[in-house]
Short mmCIF file of C-alpha atoms in Angstrom, two decimals:
data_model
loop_
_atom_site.label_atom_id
_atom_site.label_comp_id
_atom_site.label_asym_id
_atom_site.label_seq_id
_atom_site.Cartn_x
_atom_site.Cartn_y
_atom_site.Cartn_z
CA UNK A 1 0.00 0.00 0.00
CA UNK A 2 2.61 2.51 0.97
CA UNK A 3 4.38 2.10 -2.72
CA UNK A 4 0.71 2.90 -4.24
CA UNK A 5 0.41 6.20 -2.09
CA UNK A 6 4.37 6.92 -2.91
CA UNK A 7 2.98 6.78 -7.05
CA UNK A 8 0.15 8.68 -5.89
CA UNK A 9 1.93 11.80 -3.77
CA UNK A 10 4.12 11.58 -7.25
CA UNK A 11 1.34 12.15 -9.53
CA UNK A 12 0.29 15.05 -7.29
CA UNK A 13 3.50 16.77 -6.82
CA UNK A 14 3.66 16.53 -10.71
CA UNK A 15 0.62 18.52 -10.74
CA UNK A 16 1.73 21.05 -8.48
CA UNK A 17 2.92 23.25 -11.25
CA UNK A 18 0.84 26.04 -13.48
CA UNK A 19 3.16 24.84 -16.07
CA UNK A 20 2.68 21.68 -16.06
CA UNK A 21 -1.47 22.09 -15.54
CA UNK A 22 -0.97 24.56 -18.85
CA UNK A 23 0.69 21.79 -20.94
CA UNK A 24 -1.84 19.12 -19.54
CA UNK A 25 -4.54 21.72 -20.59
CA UNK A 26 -3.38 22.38 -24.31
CA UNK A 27 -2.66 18.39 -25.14
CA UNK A 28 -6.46 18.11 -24.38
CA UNK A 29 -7.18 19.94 -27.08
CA UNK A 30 -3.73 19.49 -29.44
CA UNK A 31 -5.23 20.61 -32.60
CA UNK A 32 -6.77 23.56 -31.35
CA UNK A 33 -3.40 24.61 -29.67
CA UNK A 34 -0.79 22.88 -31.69
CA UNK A 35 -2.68 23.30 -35.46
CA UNK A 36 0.55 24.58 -36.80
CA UNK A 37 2.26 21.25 -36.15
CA UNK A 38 3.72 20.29 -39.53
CA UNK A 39 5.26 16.82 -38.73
CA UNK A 40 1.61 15.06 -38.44
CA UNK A 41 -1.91 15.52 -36.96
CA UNK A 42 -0.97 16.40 -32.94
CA UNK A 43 -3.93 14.70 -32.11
CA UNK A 44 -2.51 11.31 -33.25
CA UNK A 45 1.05 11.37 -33.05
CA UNK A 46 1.54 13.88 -30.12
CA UNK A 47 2.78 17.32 -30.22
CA UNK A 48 6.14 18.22 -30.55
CA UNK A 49 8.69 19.24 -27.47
CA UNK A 50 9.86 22.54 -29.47
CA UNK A 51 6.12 24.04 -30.23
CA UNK A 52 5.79 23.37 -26.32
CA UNK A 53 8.82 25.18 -25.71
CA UNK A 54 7.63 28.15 -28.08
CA UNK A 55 4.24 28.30 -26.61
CA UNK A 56 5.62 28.42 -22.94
CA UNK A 57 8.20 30.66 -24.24
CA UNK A 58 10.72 28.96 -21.94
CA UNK A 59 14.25 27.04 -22.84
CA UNK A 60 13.91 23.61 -23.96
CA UNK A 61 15.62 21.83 -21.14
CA UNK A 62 12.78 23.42 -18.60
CA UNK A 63 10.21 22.27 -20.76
CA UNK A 64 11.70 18.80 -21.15
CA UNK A 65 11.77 18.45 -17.21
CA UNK A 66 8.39 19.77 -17.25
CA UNK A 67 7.32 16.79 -19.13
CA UNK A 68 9.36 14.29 -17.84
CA UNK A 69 7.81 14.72 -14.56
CA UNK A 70 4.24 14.19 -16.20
CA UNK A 71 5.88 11.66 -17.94
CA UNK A 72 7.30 9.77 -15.00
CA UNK A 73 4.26 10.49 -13.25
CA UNK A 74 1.99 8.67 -15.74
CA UNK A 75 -0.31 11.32 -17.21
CA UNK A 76 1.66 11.87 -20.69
CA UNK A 77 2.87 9.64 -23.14
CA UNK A 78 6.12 9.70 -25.41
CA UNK A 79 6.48 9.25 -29.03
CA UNK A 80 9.65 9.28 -30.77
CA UNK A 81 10.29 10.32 -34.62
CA UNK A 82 14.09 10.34 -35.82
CA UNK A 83 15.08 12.67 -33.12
CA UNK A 84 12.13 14.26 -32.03
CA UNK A 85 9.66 13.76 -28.98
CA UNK A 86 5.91 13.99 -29.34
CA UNK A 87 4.02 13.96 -26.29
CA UNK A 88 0.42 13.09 -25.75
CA UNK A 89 -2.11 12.64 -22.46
CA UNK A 90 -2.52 9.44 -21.48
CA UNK A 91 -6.50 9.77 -20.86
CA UNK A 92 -6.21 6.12 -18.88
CA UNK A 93 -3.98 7.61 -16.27
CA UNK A 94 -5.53 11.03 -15.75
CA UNK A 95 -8.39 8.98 -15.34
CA UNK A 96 -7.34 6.72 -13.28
CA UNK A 97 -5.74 9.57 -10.54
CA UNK A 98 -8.94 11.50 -10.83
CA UNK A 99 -11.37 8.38 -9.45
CA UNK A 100 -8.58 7.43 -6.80
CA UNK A 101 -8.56 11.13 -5.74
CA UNK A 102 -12.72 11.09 -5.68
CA UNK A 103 -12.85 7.94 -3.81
CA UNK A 104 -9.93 9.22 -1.36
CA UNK A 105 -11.07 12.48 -0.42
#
């Protein structure tokens, strides 16, 4: 049980950021955000680490940490193309920590 709640104060720490809720918040929506994406549909392959790093208008190691955390944390997903990272929501997870936090508190 304790290794559960140790996943669980994780996924809430991750969300302890307005960053991080902001990048959760666009890859809801990716093609109403991330339109612009040229490499493929955002809503199917992900969106790509530099438009999130334009859009936040922060440097690109920041951002990756950003969404490693998420990542780590369970609530995005990673795609890689050649070099490039595409990250998406994983609607399962968010899910998931959304009925254990309803059931908890």
């Amino acid at each position: 049980m304790l290794s559960g709640m140790i996943d669980r104060v994780e996924q809430a720490k991750a969300l302890a950021s307005d960053v991080r809720l902001l990048i959760l918040g666009w890859l809801k929506d990716p093609a109403a955000h991330f339109s612009h994406q040229v490499t493929g549909d955002p809503a199917e392959i992900g969106v790509c680490v530099t438009l999130l790093t334009a859009k936040l208008g922060m440097s690109q190691p920041t951002v990756s940490r950003h969404l490693e955390i998420l990542r780590r944390a369970g609530f995005l997903r990673v795609r890689k193309i050649g070099r490039w990272s595409f990250f998406a929501r994983d609607e399962a997870a968010l899910s998931d920590y959304k009925d254990w936090l309803r059931d908890t508190l």
